[in-house]
Tab-separated table of C-alpha atoms in Angstrom:
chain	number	residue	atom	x	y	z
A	1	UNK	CA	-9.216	-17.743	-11.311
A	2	UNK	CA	-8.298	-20.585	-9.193
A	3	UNK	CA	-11.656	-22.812	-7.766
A	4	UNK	CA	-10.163	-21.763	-3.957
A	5	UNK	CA	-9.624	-17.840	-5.034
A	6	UNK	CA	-13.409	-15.949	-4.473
A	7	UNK	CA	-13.958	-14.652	-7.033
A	8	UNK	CA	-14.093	-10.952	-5.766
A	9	UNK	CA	-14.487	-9.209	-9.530
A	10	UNK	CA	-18.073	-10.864	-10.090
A	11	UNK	CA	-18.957	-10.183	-6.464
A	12	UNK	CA	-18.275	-6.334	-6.722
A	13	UNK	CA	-20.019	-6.483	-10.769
A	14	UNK	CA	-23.380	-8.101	-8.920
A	15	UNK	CA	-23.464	-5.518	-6.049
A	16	UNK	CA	-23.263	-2.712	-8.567
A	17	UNK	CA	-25.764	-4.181	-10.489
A	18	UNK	CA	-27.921	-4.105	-7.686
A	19	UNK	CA	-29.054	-7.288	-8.632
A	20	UNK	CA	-29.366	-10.642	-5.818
A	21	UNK	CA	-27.875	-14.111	-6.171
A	22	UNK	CA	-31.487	-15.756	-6.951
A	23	UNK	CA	-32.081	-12.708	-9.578
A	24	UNK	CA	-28.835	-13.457	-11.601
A	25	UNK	CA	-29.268	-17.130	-11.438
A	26	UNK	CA	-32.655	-16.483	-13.037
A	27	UNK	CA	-31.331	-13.747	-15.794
A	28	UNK	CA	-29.106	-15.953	-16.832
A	29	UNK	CA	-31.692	-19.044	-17.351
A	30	UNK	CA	-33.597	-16.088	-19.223
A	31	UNK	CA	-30.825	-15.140	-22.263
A	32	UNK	CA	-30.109	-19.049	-22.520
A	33	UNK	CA	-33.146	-19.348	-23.565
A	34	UNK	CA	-32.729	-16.944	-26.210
A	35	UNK	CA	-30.181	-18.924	-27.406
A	36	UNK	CA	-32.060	-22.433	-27.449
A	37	UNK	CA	-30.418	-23.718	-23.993
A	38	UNK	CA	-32.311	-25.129	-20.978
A	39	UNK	CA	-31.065	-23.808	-18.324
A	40	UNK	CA	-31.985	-24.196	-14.715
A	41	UNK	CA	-29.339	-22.330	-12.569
A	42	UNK	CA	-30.660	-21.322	-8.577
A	43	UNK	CA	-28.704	-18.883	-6.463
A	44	UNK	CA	-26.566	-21.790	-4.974
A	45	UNK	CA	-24.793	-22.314	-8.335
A	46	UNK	CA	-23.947	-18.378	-7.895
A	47	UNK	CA	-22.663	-19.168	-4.384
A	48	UNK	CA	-20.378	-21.631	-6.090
A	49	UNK	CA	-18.993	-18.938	-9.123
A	50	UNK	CA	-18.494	-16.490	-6.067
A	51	UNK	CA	-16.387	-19.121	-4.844
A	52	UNK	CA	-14.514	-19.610	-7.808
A	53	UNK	CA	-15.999	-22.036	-10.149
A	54	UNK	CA	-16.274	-21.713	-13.664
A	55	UNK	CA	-19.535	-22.532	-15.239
A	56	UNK	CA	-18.960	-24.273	-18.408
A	57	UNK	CA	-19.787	-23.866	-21.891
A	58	UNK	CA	-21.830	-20.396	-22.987
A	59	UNK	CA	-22.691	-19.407	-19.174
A	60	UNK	CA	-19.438	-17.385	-18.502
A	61	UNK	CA	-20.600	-15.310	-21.766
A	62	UNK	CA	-24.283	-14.981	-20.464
A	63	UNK	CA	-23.269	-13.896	-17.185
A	64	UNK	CA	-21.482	-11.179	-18.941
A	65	UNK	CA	-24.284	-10.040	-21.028
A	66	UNK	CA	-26.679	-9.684	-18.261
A	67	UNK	CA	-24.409	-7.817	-16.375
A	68	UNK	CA	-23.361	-5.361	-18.852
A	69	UNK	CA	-27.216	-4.920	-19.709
A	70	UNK	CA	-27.774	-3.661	-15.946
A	71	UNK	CA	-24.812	-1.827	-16.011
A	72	UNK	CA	-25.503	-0.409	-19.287
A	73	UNK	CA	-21.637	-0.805	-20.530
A	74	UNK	CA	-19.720	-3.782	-22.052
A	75	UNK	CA	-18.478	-6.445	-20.011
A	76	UNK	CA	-16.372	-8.959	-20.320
A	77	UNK	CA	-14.534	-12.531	-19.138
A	78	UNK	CA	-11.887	-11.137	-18.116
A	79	UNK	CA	-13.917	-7.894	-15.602
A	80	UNK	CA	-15.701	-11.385	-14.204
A	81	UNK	CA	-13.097	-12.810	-13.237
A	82	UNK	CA	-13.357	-15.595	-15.683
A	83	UNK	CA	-11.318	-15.712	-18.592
A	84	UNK	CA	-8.490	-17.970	-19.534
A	85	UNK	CA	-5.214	-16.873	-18.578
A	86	UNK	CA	-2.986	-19.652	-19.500
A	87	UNK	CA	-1.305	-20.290	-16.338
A	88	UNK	CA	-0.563	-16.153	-15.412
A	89	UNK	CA	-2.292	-14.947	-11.926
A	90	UNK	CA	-5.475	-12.926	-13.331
A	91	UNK	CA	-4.447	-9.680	-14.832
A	92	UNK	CA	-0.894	-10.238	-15.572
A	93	UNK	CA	0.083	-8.381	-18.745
A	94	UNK	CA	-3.917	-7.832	-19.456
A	95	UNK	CA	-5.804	-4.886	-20.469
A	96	UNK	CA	-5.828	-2.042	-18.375
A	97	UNK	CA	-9.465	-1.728	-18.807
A	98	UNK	CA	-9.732	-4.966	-17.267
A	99	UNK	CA	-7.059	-3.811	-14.610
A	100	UNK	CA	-9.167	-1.052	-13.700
A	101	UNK	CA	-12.329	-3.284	-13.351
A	102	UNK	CA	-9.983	-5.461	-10.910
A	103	UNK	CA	-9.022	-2.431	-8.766
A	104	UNK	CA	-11.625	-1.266	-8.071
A	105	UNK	CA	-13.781	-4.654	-7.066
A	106	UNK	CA	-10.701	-4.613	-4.298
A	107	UNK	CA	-11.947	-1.754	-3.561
A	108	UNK	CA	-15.701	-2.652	-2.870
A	109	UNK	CA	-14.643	-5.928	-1.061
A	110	UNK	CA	-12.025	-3.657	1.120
A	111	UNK	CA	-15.178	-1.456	1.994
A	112	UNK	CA	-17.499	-3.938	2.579
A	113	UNK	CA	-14.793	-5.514	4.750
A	114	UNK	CA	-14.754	-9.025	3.006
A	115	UNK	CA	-12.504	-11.571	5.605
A	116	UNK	CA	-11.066	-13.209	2.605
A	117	UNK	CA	-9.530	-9.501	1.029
A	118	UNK	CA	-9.155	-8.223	4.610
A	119	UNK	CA	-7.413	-10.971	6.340
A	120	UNK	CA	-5.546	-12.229	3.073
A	121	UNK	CA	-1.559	-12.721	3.962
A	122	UNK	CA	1.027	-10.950	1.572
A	123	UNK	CA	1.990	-12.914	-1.351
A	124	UNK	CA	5.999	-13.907	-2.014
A	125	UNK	CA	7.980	-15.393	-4.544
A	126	UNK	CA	7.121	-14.806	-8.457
A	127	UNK	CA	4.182	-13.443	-7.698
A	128	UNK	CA	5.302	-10.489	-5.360
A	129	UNK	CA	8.467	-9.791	-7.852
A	130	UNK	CA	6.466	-9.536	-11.223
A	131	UNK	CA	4.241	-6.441	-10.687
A	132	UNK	CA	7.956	-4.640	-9.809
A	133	UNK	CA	9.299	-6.857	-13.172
A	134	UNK	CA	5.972	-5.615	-15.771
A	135	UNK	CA	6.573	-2.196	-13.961
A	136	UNK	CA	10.668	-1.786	-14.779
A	137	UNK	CA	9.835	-3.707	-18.759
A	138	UNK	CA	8.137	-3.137	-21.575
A	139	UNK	CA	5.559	-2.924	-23.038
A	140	UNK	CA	4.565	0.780	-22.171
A	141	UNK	CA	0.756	2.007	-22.226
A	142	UNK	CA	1.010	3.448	-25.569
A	143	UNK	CA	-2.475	4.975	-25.505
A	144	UNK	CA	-4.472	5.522	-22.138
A	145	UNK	CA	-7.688	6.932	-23.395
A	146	UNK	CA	-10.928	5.989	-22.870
A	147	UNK	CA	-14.168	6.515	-23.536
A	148	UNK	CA	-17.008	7.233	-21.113
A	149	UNK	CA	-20.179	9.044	-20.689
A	150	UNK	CA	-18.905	11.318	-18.557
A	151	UNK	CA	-15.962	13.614	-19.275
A	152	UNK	CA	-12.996	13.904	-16.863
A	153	UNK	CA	-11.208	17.772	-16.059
A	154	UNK	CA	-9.042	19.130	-14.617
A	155	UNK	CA	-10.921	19.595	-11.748
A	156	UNK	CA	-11.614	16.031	-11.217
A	157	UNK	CA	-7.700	15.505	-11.096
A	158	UNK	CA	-7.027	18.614	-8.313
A	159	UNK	CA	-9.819	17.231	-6.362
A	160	UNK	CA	-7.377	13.721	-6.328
A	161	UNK	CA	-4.574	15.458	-5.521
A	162	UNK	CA	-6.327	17.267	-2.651
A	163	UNK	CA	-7.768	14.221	-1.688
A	164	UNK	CA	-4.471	12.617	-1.327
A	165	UNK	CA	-2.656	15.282	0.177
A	166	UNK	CA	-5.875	14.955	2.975
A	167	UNK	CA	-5.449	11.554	3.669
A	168	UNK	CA	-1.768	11.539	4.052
A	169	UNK	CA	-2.088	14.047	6.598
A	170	UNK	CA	-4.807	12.491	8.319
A	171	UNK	CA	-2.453	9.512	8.547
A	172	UNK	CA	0.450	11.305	10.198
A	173	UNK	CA	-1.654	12.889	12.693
A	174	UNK	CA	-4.289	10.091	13.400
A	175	UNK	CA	-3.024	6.727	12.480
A	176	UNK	CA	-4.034	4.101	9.255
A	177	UNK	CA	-6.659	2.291	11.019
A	178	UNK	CA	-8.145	5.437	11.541
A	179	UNK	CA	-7.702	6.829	8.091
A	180	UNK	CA	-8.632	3.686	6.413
A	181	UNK	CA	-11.964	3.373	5.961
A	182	UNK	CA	-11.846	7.419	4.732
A	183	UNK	CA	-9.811	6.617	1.818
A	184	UNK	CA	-11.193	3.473	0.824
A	185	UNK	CA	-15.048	5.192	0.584
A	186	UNK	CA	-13.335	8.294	-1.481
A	187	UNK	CA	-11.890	5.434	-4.051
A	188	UNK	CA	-15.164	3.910	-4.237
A	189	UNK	CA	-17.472	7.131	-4.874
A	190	UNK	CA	-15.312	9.590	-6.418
A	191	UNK	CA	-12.216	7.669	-7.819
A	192	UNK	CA	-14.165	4.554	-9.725
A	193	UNK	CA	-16.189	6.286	-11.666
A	194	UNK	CA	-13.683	8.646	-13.074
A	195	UNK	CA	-11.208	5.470	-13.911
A	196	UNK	CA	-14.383	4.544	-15.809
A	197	UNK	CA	-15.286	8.033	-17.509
A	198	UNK	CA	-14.073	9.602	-20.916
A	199	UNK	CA	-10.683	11.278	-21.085
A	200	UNK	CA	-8.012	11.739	-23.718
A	201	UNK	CA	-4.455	10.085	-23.253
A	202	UNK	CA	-2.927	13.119	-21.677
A	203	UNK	CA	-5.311	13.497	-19.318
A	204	UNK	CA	-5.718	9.653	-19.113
A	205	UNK	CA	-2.468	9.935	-17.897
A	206	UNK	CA	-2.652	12.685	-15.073
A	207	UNK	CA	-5.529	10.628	-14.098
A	208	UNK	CA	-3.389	7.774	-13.095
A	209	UNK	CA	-0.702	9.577	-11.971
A	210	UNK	CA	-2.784	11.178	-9.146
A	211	UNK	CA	-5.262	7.805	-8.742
A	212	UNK	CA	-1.658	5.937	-8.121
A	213	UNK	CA	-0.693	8.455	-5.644
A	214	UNK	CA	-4.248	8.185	-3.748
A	215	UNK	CA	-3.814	4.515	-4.078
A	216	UNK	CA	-0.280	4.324	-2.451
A	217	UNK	CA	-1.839	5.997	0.628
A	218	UNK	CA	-4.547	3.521	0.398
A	219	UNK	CA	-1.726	0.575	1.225
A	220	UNK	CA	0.157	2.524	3.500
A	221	UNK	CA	-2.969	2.952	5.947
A	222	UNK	CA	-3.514	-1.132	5.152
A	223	UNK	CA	-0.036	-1.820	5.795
A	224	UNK	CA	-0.650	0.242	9.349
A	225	UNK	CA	-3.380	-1.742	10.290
A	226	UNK	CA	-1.754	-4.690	9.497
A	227	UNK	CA	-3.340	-5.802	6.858
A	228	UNK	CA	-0.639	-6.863	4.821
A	229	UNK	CA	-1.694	-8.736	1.767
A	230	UNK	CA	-4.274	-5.841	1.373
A	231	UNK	CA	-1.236	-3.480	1.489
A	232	UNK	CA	0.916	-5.393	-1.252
A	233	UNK	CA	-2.198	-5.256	-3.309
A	234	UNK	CA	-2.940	-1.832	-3.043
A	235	UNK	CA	0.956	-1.049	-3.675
A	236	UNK	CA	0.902	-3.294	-7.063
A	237	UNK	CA	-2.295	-1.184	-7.705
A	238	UNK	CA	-0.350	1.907	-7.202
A	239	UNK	CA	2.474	0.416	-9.485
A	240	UNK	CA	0.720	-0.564	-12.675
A	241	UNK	CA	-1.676	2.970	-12.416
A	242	UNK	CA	2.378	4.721	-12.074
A	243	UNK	CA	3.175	2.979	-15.366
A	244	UNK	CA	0.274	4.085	-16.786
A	245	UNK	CA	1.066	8.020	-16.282
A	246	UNK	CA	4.365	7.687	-17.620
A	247	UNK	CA	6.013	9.086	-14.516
A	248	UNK	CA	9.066	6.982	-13.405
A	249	UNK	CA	9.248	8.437	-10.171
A	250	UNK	CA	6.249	8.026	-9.203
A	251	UNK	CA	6.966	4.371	-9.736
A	252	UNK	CA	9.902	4.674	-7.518
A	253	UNK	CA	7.901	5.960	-4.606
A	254	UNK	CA	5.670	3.243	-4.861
A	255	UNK	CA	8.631	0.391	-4.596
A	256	UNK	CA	10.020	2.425	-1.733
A	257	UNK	CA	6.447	1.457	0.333
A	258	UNK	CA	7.278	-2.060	-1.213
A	259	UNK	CA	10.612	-1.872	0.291
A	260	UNK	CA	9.682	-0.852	3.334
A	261	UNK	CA	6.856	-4.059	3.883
A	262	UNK	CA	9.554	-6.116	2.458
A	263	UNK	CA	11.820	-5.149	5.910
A	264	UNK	CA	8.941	-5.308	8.551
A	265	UNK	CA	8.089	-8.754	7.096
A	266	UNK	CA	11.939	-9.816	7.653
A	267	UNK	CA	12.488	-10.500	3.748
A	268	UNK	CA	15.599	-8.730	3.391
A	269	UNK	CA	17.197	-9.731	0.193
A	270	UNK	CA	14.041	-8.947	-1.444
A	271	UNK	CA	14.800	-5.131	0.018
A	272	UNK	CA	17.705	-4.984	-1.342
A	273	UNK	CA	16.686	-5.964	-4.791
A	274	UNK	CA	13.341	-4.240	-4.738
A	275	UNK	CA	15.931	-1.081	-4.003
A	276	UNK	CA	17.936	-1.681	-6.369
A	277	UNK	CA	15.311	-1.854	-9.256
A	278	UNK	CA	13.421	1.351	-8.063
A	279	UNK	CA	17.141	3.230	-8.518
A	280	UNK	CA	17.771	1.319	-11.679
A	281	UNK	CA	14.786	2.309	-13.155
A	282	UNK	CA	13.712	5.536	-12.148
A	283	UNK	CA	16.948	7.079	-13.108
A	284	UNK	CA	17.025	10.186	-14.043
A	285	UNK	CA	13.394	10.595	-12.449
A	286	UNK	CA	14.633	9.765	-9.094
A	287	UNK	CA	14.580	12.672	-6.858
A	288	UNK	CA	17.187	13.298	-3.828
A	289	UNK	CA	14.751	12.571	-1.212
A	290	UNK	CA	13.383	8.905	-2.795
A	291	UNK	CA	16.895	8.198	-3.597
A	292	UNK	CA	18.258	9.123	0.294
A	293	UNK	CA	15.411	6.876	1.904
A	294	UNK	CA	16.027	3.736	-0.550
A	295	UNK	CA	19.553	3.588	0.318
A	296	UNK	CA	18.747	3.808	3.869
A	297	UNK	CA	16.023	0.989	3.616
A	298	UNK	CA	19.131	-0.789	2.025
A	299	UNK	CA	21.203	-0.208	4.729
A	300	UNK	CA	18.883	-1.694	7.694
A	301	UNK	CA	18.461	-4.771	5.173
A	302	UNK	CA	22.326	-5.223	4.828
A	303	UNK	CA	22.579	-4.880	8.754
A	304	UNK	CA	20.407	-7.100	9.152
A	305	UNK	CA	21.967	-9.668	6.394
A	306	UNK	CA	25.099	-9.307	8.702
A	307	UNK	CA	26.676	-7.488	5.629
A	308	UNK	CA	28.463	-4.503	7.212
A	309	UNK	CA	30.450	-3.403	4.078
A	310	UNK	CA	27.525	-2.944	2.181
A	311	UNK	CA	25.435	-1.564	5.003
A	312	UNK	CA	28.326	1.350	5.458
A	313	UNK	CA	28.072	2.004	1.718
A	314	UNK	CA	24.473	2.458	1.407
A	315	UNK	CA	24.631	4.698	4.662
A	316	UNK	CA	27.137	6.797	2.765
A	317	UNK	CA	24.984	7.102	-0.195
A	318	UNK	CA	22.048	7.980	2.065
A	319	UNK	CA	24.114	10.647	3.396
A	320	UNK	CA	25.479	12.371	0.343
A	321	UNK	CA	21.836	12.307	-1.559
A	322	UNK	CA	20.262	13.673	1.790
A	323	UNK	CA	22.230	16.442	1.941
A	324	UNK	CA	20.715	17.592	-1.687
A	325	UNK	CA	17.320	17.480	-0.975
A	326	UNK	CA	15.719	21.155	-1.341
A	327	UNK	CA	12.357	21.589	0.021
A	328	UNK	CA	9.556	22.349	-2.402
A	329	UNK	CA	11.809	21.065	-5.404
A	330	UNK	CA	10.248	17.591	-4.688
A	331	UNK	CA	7.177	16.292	-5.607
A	332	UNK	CA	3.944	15.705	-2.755
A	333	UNK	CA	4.664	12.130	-2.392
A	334	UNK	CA	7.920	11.951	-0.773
A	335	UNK	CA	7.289	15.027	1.737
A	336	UNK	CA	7.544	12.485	4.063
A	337	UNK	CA	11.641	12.270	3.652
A	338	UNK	CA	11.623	15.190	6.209
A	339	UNK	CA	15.029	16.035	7.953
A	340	UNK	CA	16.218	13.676	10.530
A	341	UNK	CA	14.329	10.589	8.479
A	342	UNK	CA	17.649	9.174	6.965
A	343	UNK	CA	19.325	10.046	10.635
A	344	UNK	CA	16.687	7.687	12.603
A	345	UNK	CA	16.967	4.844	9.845
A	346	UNK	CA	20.947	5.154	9.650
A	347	UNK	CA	20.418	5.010	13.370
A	348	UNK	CA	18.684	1.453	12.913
A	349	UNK	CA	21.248	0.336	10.858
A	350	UNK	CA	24.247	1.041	12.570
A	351	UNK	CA	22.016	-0.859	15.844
A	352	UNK	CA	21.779	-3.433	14.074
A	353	UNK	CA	25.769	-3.637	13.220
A	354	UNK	CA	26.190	-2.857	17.077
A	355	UNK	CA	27.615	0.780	16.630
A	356	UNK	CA	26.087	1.983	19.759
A	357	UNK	CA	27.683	5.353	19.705
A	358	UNK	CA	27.538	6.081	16.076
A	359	UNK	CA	23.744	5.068	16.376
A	360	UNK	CA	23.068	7.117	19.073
A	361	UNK	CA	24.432	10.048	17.539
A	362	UNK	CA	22.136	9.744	14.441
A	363	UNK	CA	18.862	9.393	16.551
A	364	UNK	CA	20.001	12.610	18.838
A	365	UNK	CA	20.319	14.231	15.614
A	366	UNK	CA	16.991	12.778	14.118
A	367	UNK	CA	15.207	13.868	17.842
A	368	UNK	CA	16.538	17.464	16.964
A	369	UNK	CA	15.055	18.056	13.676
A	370	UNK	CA	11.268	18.684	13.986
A	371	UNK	CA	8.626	16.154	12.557
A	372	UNK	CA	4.903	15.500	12.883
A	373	UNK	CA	4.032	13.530	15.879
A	374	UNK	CA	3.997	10.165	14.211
A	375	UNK	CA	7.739	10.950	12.869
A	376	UNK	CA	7.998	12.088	16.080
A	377	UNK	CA	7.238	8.870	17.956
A	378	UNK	CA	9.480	6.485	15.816
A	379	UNK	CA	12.698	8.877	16.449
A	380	UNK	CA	11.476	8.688	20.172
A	381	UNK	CA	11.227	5.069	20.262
A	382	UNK	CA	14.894	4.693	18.020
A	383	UNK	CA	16.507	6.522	20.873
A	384	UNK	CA	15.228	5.522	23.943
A	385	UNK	CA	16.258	2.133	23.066
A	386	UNK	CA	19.939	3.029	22.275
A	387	UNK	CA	19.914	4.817	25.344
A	388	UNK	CA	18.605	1.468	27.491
A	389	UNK	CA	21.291	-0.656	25.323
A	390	UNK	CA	24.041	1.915	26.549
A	391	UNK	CA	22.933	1.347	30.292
A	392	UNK	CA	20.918	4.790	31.092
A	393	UNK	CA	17.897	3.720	31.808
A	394	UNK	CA	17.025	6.593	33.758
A	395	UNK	CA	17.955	8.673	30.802
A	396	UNK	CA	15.635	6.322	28.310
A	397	UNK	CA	12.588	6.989	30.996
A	398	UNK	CA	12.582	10.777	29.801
A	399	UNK	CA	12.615	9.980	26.280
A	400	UNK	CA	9.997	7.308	26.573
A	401	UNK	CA	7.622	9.654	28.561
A	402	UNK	CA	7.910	11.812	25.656
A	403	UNK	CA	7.583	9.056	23.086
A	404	UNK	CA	4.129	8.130	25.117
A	405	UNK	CA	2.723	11.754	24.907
A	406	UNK	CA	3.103	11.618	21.385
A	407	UNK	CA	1.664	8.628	20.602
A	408	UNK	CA	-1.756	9.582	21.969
A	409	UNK	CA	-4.886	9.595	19.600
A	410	UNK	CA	-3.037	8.130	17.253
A	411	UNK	CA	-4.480	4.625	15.956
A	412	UNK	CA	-1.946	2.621	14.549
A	413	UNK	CA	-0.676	-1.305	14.468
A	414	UNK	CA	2.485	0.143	13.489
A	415	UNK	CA	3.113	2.498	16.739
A	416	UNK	CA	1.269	0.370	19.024
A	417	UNK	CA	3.982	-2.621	18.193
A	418	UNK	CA	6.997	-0.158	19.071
A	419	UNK	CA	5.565	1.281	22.011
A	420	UNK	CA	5.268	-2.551	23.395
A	421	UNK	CA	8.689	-3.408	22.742
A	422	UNK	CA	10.018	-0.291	24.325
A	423	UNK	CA	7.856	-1.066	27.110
A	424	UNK	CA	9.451	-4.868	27.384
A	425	UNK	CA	12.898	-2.739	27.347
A	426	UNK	CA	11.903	-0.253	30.026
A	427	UNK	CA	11.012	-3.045	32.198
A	428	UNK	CA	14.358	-5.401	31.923
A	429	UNK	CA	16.359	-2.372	32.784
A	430	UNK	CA	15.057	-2.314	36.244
A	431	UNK	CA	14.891	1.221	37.167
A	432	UNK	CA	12.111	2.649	38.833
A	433	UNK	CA	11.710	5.805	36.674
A	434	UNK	CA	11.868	3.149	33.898
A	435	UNK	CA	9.323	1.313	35.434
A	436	UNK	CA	7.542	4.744	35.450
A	437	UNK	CA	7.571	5.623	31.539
A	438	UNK	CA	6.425	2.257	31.505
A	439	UNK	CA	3.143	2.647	32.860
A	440	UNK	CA	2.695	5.836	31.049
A	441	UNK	CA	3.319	3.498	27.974
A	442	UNK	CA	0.492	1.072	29.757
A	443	UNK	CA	-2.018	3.942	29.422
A	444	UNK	CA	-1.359	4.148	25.966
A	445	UNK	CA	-2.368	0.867	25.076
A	446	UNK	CA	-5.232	0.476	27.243
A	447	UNK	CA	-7.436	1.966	24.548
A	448	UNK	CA	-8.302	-0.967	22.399
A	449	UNK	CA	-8.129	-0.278	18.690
């Protein structure tokens, strides 16, 4: 761990513990001295390992046998957040004991709100392309078992899916910021501790399977609230538990969300190729639904790229696997691929190619088709701007009176960031009942979040 990276896997270790700054410091004096070393450590030089620094020589190892001793389990270099990694980012291609130890200090910090986990910006480059890379290569988790004091059940696994299925909802209808804090307290008291129980490899495996989906959620509510390195994280969380359970297409839901970051944050040829990897290596695993909304995501990204050919292909292919989607053959996760979802994001694309017709015939479509209210609001907002670019502005005040209505009680970045720049749209047009729906949008985001 770098000496500017807190280090945010000790942190979480010492607040489980239950054990202060001063107290470690001294702890750790104590089992030098069982090993002949004179040792004089105060809570400052804690401050400084929290901030990244490495004691040297036996101290990393002492830290970890105090630790475990509190904790009453083994722990090692690598759950403090200081072993040698020869020039990888911490946890790349390690154990996924140690991977689990990793999540879930996020996890704590994310609770506890800690600025530098909170506020962190999204990473790029190598280091947002290898957790997609380790997820599409080998090596595979050839064993996933652990052992633990307590045993996990079935039960513990329906009460994840139920969990997840909860949140998601809560989501839709309320907003992430609102769900956030929700999901992130679940993970901490009822998600951790199984991750650390006793369970055979099968059920080792259902155990990530429906941790990764509960994670996912996790990042989508981050991503919502605009916390976007917290997001990525949570999503290359939700990744390496997906490789864990063995199931592919869980895998490819996950780069989907990654996809779908990767075009609000304006990195477009990263889309594509994130896209292109969750296809390639899902295969067979790839459901309809995933497939339909990853070539759509490909199709705003080659719109935007200026790449019309390759925009009209991937709407084509959006199209075609849309149209063989069968409700209740696909799995919870990508529910949200409801009817009229690949309509409002062909919609976008063909916008963005400057197909005003075309696009306006996908978004009537997508306004047709019922969705929950925060579907709802984006197919709103899709076509009262087509209908302001086409000149009816009186026509776009309807629809954005409607988009307003819906929006209510929802808290959400996301929303709140479209219902502003339909607002700037309503006003340029010059209409008064424009000028109307734009007060009604006013009201809307007087709240404060």
């Amino acid at each position: 761990m770098g000496a500017t990276e807190p280090n945010t896997l000790l942190e979480a270790l010492i607040d489980e513990a239950g054990v202060s700054r001063a107290g470690l410091a001294a702890h750790v004096n104590q089992a030098g001295r069982g090993r002949g070393l004179s040792l004089r450590y105060e809570h400052t030089a804690v401050a400084r390992w929290l901030k990244g620094q490495r004691p040297r020589g036996q101290v990393p190892d002492l830290i970890c046998e105090v630790l475990g001793g509190r904790l009453r389990r083994a722990v090692s270099l690598d759950d403090i957040g200081m072993a040698a990694h020869d020039g990888r980012a911490p946890g790349q291609g390690s154990s996924l004991t140690g991977f689990v130890e990793r999540a879930t200090a996020l996890w704590r910090s994310d609770e506890q709100q800690r600025p530098h986990v909170v506020a962190a910006p999204a990473v790029t480059g190598t280091t947002a392309v290898m957790p997609v890379w380790e997820w599409e290569n080998p090596p595979e988790d050839a064993d996933v078992s652990r052992t633990g004091t307590s045993r996990v059940s079935m039960a513990d696994i329906a009460t994840l899916r139920a969990a997840r299925a909860h949140y998601e909802l809560m989501y839709r209808r309320a907003g992430g910021i609102a769900t956030r804090s929700r999901i992130v307290g679940f993970l901490n008291t009822e998600t951790a501790p199984l991750l650390r129980g006793g369970y055979s490899d099968a059920m080792g495996r259902q155990l990530h399977r429906a941790t990764g989906g509960l994670v996912a959620v996790a990042g989508i509510c981050a991503y919502d609230s605009d916390a976007h390195g917290l997001a990525q994280r949570y999503f290359h969380q939700a990744l390496r538990l997906a490789k864990a359970s063995g199931d592919r297409g869980l895998g490819g839901y996950v780069i989907a969300l990654l996809v779908n970051q990767s075009l609000f944050l304006a990195d477009y040829r990263q889309s594509v190729a994130f896209a292109e990897a969750a296809l390639r290596a899902a295969g067979r695993d790839i459901t309809p639904a995933l497939a339909a909304d990853l070539h759509a995501m490909q199709a705003k990204a080659y719109a935007h790229l200026g790449d019309g050919g390759s925009a009209l292909k991937s709407i084509r292919r959006a199209e075609s696997e849309a149209e063989r989607i069968r409700p209740g053959q696909e799995p919870d996760e990508t529910g949200y691929v409801q009817p009229g979802l690949v309509n409002v994001q062909v919609a976008e694309a063909l916008l963005s190619l400057g197909d005003l017709p075309s696009a306006r015939e996908h978004a009537v479509a997508a306004v047709r088709t019922p969705a929950h209210d925060r579907g709802r609001v984006h197919r709103l907002a899709m076509l009262t701007t087509i209908e302001l670019r086409q000149g009816e502005a009186d026509r776009a005040a309807v629809t954005a009176a409607e988009m307003a209505d819906r929006a209510r009680g929802m808290e959400s970045q996301r929303l709140r960031d479209r219902l502003r720049s339909v607002r700037e749209d309503l006003v340029v047009s010059g209409s008064a009942e424009a000028e109307r729906a734009a007060e009604l949008i006013d009201g809307s985001l007087r709240v404060p979040l």
